[in-house]
Amino acid sequence: MDLINYVHEQLGTVKSYPEFRAGDSISVSYKIVEGAKERIQTFKGDVIQINGHGATKTFTVRKMSSGVGVERIFPFSNPSIVEIKVLKRGRVRRAKLYYLRELKGKKAKIREKAHFKK
């Protein structure tokens, strides 16, 4: 266990991002390297889970693209993440929102919190 904690401490240089939870709509900007070129791409969607702790902590973002659900898992310690913006705060009662995968249309919407300050 001491070795695992030591590795987590060495990898523990995680940037500070705004606090968000499952159900929030966020926009993740990350760098993509294509050959010699480098560009920034954004991925906007709803957070369906936050998993792990320390250097191995990840979050999963889901969006609908042309009627097809697309999910992407981002590690918090990923150096290619440029910024994370919280667009809306969601009102949910679960920590893992896997049930959204089966829902379609308006049923897949997440209610917005009444008082949200950006």
PDB file of C-alpha atoms in Angstrom:
ATOM      1  CA  MET A   1       0.000   0.000   0.000  1.00  0.00           C
ATOM      2  CA  ASP A   2       2.880   2.374   0.704  1.00  0.00           C
ATOM      3  CA  LEU A   3       4.158   1.967  -2.840  1.00  0.00           C
ATOM      4  CA  ILE A   4       0.733   2.828  -4.282  1.00  0.00           C
ATOM      5  CA  ASN A   5       0.489   5.933  -2.104  1.00  0.00           C
ATOM      6  CA  TYR A   6       4.014   6.956  -3.129  1.00  0.00           C
ATOM      7  CA  VAL A   7       3.155   6.708  -6.841  1.00  0.00           C
ATOM      8  CA  HIS A   8      -0.049   8.701  -6.306  1.00  0.00           C
ATOM      9  CA  GLU A   9       1.932  11.439  -4.553  1.00  0.00           C
ATOM     10  CA  GLN A  10       4.439  11.603  -7.416  1.00  0.00           C
ATOM     11  CA  LEU A  11       1.649  11.858  -9.992  1.00  0.00           C
ATOM     12  CA  GLY A  12      -0.429  14.151  -7.804  1.00  0.00           C
ATOM     13  CA  THR A  13       0.249  17.376  -9.709  1.00  0.00           C
ATOM     14  CA  VAL A  14      -3.330  17.813 -10.906  1.00  0.00           C
ATOM     15  CA  LYS A  15      -4.482  21.206 -12.181  1.00  0.00           C
ATOM     16  CA  SER A  16      -7.268  22.913 -10.313  1.00  0.00           C
ATOM     17  CA  TYR A  17     -10.541  22.689 -12.206  1.00  0.00           C
ATOM     18  CA  PRO A  18     -13.947  24.089 -11.243  1.00  0.00           C
ATOM     19  CA  GLU A  19     -15.949  21.802  -9.007  1.00  0.00           C
ATOM     20  CA  PHE A  20     -18.599  19.770 -10.821  1.00  0.00           C
ATOM     21  CA  ARG A  21     -20.717  16.706 -10.110  1.00  0.00           C
ATOM     22  CA  ALA A  22     -22.658  14.074 -11.999  1.00  0.00           C
ATOM     23  CA  GLY A  23     -25.534  15.714 -13.857  1.00  0.00           C
ATOM     24  CA  ASP A  24     -23.707  18.962 -14.637  1.00  0.00           C
ATOM     25  CA  SER A  25     -23.287  20.113 -18.234  1.00  0.00           C
ATOM     26  CA  ILE A  26     -19.664  20.933 -18.921  1.00  0.00           C
ATOM     27  CA  SER A  27     -17.396  21.884 -21.786  1.00  0.00           C
ATOM     28  CA  VAL A  28     -13.952  20.255 -21.845  1.00  0.00           C
ATOM     29  CA  SER A  29     -11.294  21.875 -24.043  1.00  0.00           C
ATOM     30  CA  TYR A  30      -8.365  19.605 -24.808  1.00  0.00           C
ATOM     31  CA  LYS A  31      -5.348  19.613 -27.118  1.00  0.00           C
ATOM     32  CA  ILE A  32      -5.152  17.274 -30.094  1.00  0.00           C
ATOM     33  CA  VAL A  33      -1.813  16.694 -31.825  1.00  0.00           C
ATOM     34  CA  GLU A  34      -2.010  15.688 -35.489  1.00  0.00           C
ATOM     35  CA  GLY A  35       1.462  15.265 -36.898  1.00  0.00           C
ATOM     36  CA  ALA A  36       3.227  18.606 -36.447  1.00  0.00           C
ATOM     37  CA  LYS A  37      -0.014  20.533 -35.900  1.00  0.00           C
ATOM     38  CA  GLU A  38      -1.710  21.100 -32.579  1.00  0.00           C
ATOM     39  CA  ARG A  39      -5.270  22.305 -32.065  1.00  0.00           C
ATOM     40  CA  ILE A  40      -7.806  22.667 -29.280  1.00  0.00           C
ATOM     41  CA  GLN A  41     -11.110  20.802 -29.495  1.00  0.00           C
ATOM     42  CA  THR A  42     -14.091  21.099 -27.160  1.00  0.00           C
ATOM     43  CA  PHE A  43     -16.352  18.302 -25.967  1.00  0.00           C
ATOM     44  CA  LYS A  44     -19.668  19.538 -24.540  1.00  0.00           C
ATOM     45  CA  GLY A  45     -21.939  17.184 -22.666  1.00  0.00           C
ATOM     46  CA  ASP A  46     -23.322  15.936 -19.366  1.00  0.00           C
ATOM     47  CA  VAL A  47     -21.173  14.352 -16.673  1.00  0.00           C
ATOM     48  CA  ILE A  48     -22.531  10.856 -16.053  1.00  0.00           C
ATOM     49  CA  GLN A  49     -19.945   9.702 -13.528  1.00  0.00           C
ATOM     50  CA  ILE A  50     -16.869  10.667 -11.530  1.00  0.00           C
ATOM     51  CA  ASN A  51     -14.713   7.684 -10.671  1.00  0.00           C
ATOM     52  CA  GLY A  52     -11.598   7.020  -8.575  1.00  0.00           C
ATOM     53  CA  HIS A  53      -9.475   9.258  -6.399  1.00  0.00           C
ATOM     54  CA  GLY A  54      -6.028  10.819  -6.441  1.00  0.00           C
ATOM     55  CA  ALA A  55      -3.995  10.588  -9.625  1.00  0.00           C
ATOM     56  CA  THR A  56      -6.326   7.985 -11.159  1.00  0.00           C
ATOM     57  CA  LYS A  57      -9.529  10.039 -10.817  1.00  0.00           C
ATOM     58  CA  THR A  58     -11.592  10.202 -14.020  1.00  0.00           C
ATOM     59  CA  PHE A  59     -14.889  11.620 -15.230  1.00  0.00           C
ATOM     60  CA  THR A  60     -17.146  10.514 -18.077  1.00  0.00           C
ATOM     61  CA  VAL A  61     -18.937  13.022 -20.318  1.00  0.00           C
ATOM     62  CA  ARG A  62     -21.839  12.018 -22.596  1.00  0.00           C
ATOM     63  CA  LYS A  63     -23.255  13.980 -25.521  1.00  0.00           C
ATOM     64  CA  MET A  64     -25.628  13.284 -28.375  1.00  0.00           C
ATOM     65  CA  SER A  65     -24.100  13.710 -31.829  1.00  0.00           C
ATOM     66  CA  SER A  66     -26.483  13.282 -34.791  1.00  0.00           C
ATOM     67  CA  GLY A  67     -28.760  11.085 -32.698  1.00  0.00           C
ATOM     68  CA  VAL A  68     -25.921   8.842 -31.532  1.00  0.00           C
ATOM     69  CA  GLY A  69     -24.700   8.895 -27.941  1.00  0.00           C
ATOM     70  CA  VAL A  70     -20.973   9.594 -27.597  1.00  0.00           C
ATOM     71  CA  GLU A  71     -19.143   9.104 -24.298  1.00  0.00           C
ATOM     72  CA  ARG A  72     -15.605  10.135 -23.497  1.00  0.00           C
ATOM     73  CA  ILE A  73     -13.613   9.349 -20.361  1.00  0.00           C
ATOM     74  CA  PHE A  74     -11.189  12.063 -19.227  1.00  0.00           C
ATOM     75  CA  PRO A  75      -8.568  11.560 -16.504  1.00  0.00           C
ATOM     76  CA  PHE A  76      -8.245  14.572 -14.196  1.00  0.00           C
ATOM     77  CA  SER A  77      -4.457  14.247 -14.453  1.00  0.00           C
ATOM     78  CA  ASN A  78      -4.487  14.433 -18.275  1.00  0.00           C
ATOM     79  CA  PRO A  79      -2.030  17.184 -19.321  1.00  0.00           C
ATOM     80  CA  SER A  80      -3.845  17.699 -22.645  1.00  0.00           C
ATOM     81  CA  ILE A  81      -6.930  19.165 -20.900  1.00  0.00           C
ATOM     82  CA  VAL A  82      -6.713  22.937 -21.328  1.00  0.00           C
ATOM     83  CA  GLU A  83      -9.827  23.986 -19.409  1.00  0.00           C
ATOM     84  CA  ILE A  84     -13.161  22.810 -18.074  1.00  0.00           C
ATOM     85  CA  LYS A  85     -16.197  25.120 -17.993  1.00  0.00           C
ATOM     86  CA  VAL A  86     -19.381  24.354 -16.085  1.00  0.00           C
ATOM     87  CA  LEU A  87     -22.293  25.381 -18.313  1.00  0.00           C
ATOM     88  CA  LYS A  88     -25.267  24.222 -16.189  1.00  0.00           C
ATOM     89  CA  ARG A  89     -25.716  22.589 -12.817  1.00  0.00           C
ATOM     90  CA  GLY A  90     -27.943  19.533 -12.969  1.00  0.00           C
ATOM     91  CA  ARG A  91     -30.401  18.362 -10.337  1.00  0.00           C
ATOM     92  CA  VAL A  92     -30.012  14.597  -9.979  1.00  0.00           C
ATOM     93  CA  ARG A  93     -30.247  12.113  -7.117  1.00  0.00           C
ATOM     94  CA  ARG A  94     -27.644   9.635  -8.308  1.00  0.00           C
ATOM     95  CA  ALA A  95     -23.856   9.639  -8.526  1.00  0.00           C
ATOM     96  CA  LYS A  96     -23.769   7.404 -11.610  1.00  0.00           C
ATOM     97  CA  LEU A  97     -26.218   8.289 -14.373  1.00  0.00           C
ATOM     98  CA  TYR A  98     -25.965   5.152 -16.500  1.00  0.00           C
ATOM     99  CA  TYR A  99     -29.740   5.099 -16.966  1.00  0.00           C
ATOM    100  CA  LEU A 100     -29.405   8.050 -19.388  1.00  0.00           C
ATOM    101  CA  ARG A 101     -27.950   5.653 -21.971  1.00  0.00           C
ATOM    102  CA  GLU A 102     -31.328   3.969 -22.421  1.00  0.00           C
ATOM    103  CA  LEU A 103     -33.490   7.128 -22.478  1.00  0.00           C
ATOM    104  CA  LYS A 104     -34.371   9.106 -25.587  1.00  0.00           C
ATOM    105  CA  GLY A 105     -35.707  12.594 -26.276  1.00  0.00           C
ATOM    106  CA  LYS A 106     -37.051  14.697 -23.431  1.00  0.00           C
ATOM    107  CA  LYS A 107     -36.726  11.858 -20.930  1.00  0.00           C
ATOM    108  CA  ALA A 108     -32.950  12.014 -21.313  1.00  0.00           C
ATOM    109  CA  LYS A 109     -32.891  15.656 -20.182  1.00  0.00           C
ATOM    110  CA  ILE A 110     -31.439  16.550 -16.804  1.00  0.00           C
ATOM    111  CA  ARG A 111     -33.319  19.104 -14.744  1.00  0.00           C
ATOM    112  CA  GLU A 112     -31.399  22.301 -14.027  1.00  0.00           C
ATOM    113  CA  LYS A 113     -30.735  23.566 -10.517  1.00  0.00           C
ATOM    114  CA  ALA A 114     -32.751  26.678  -9.706  1.00  0.00           C
ATOM    115  CA  HIS A 115     -29.918  28.782  -8.254  1.00  0.00           C
ATOM    116  CA  PHE A 116     -26.705  28.530 -10.224  1.00  0.00           C
ATOM    117  CA  LYS A 117     -24.036  31.205 -10.223  1.00  0.00           C
ATOM    118  CA  LYS A 118     -21.328  30.981 -12.876  1.00  0.00           C
TER     119      LYS A 118
END
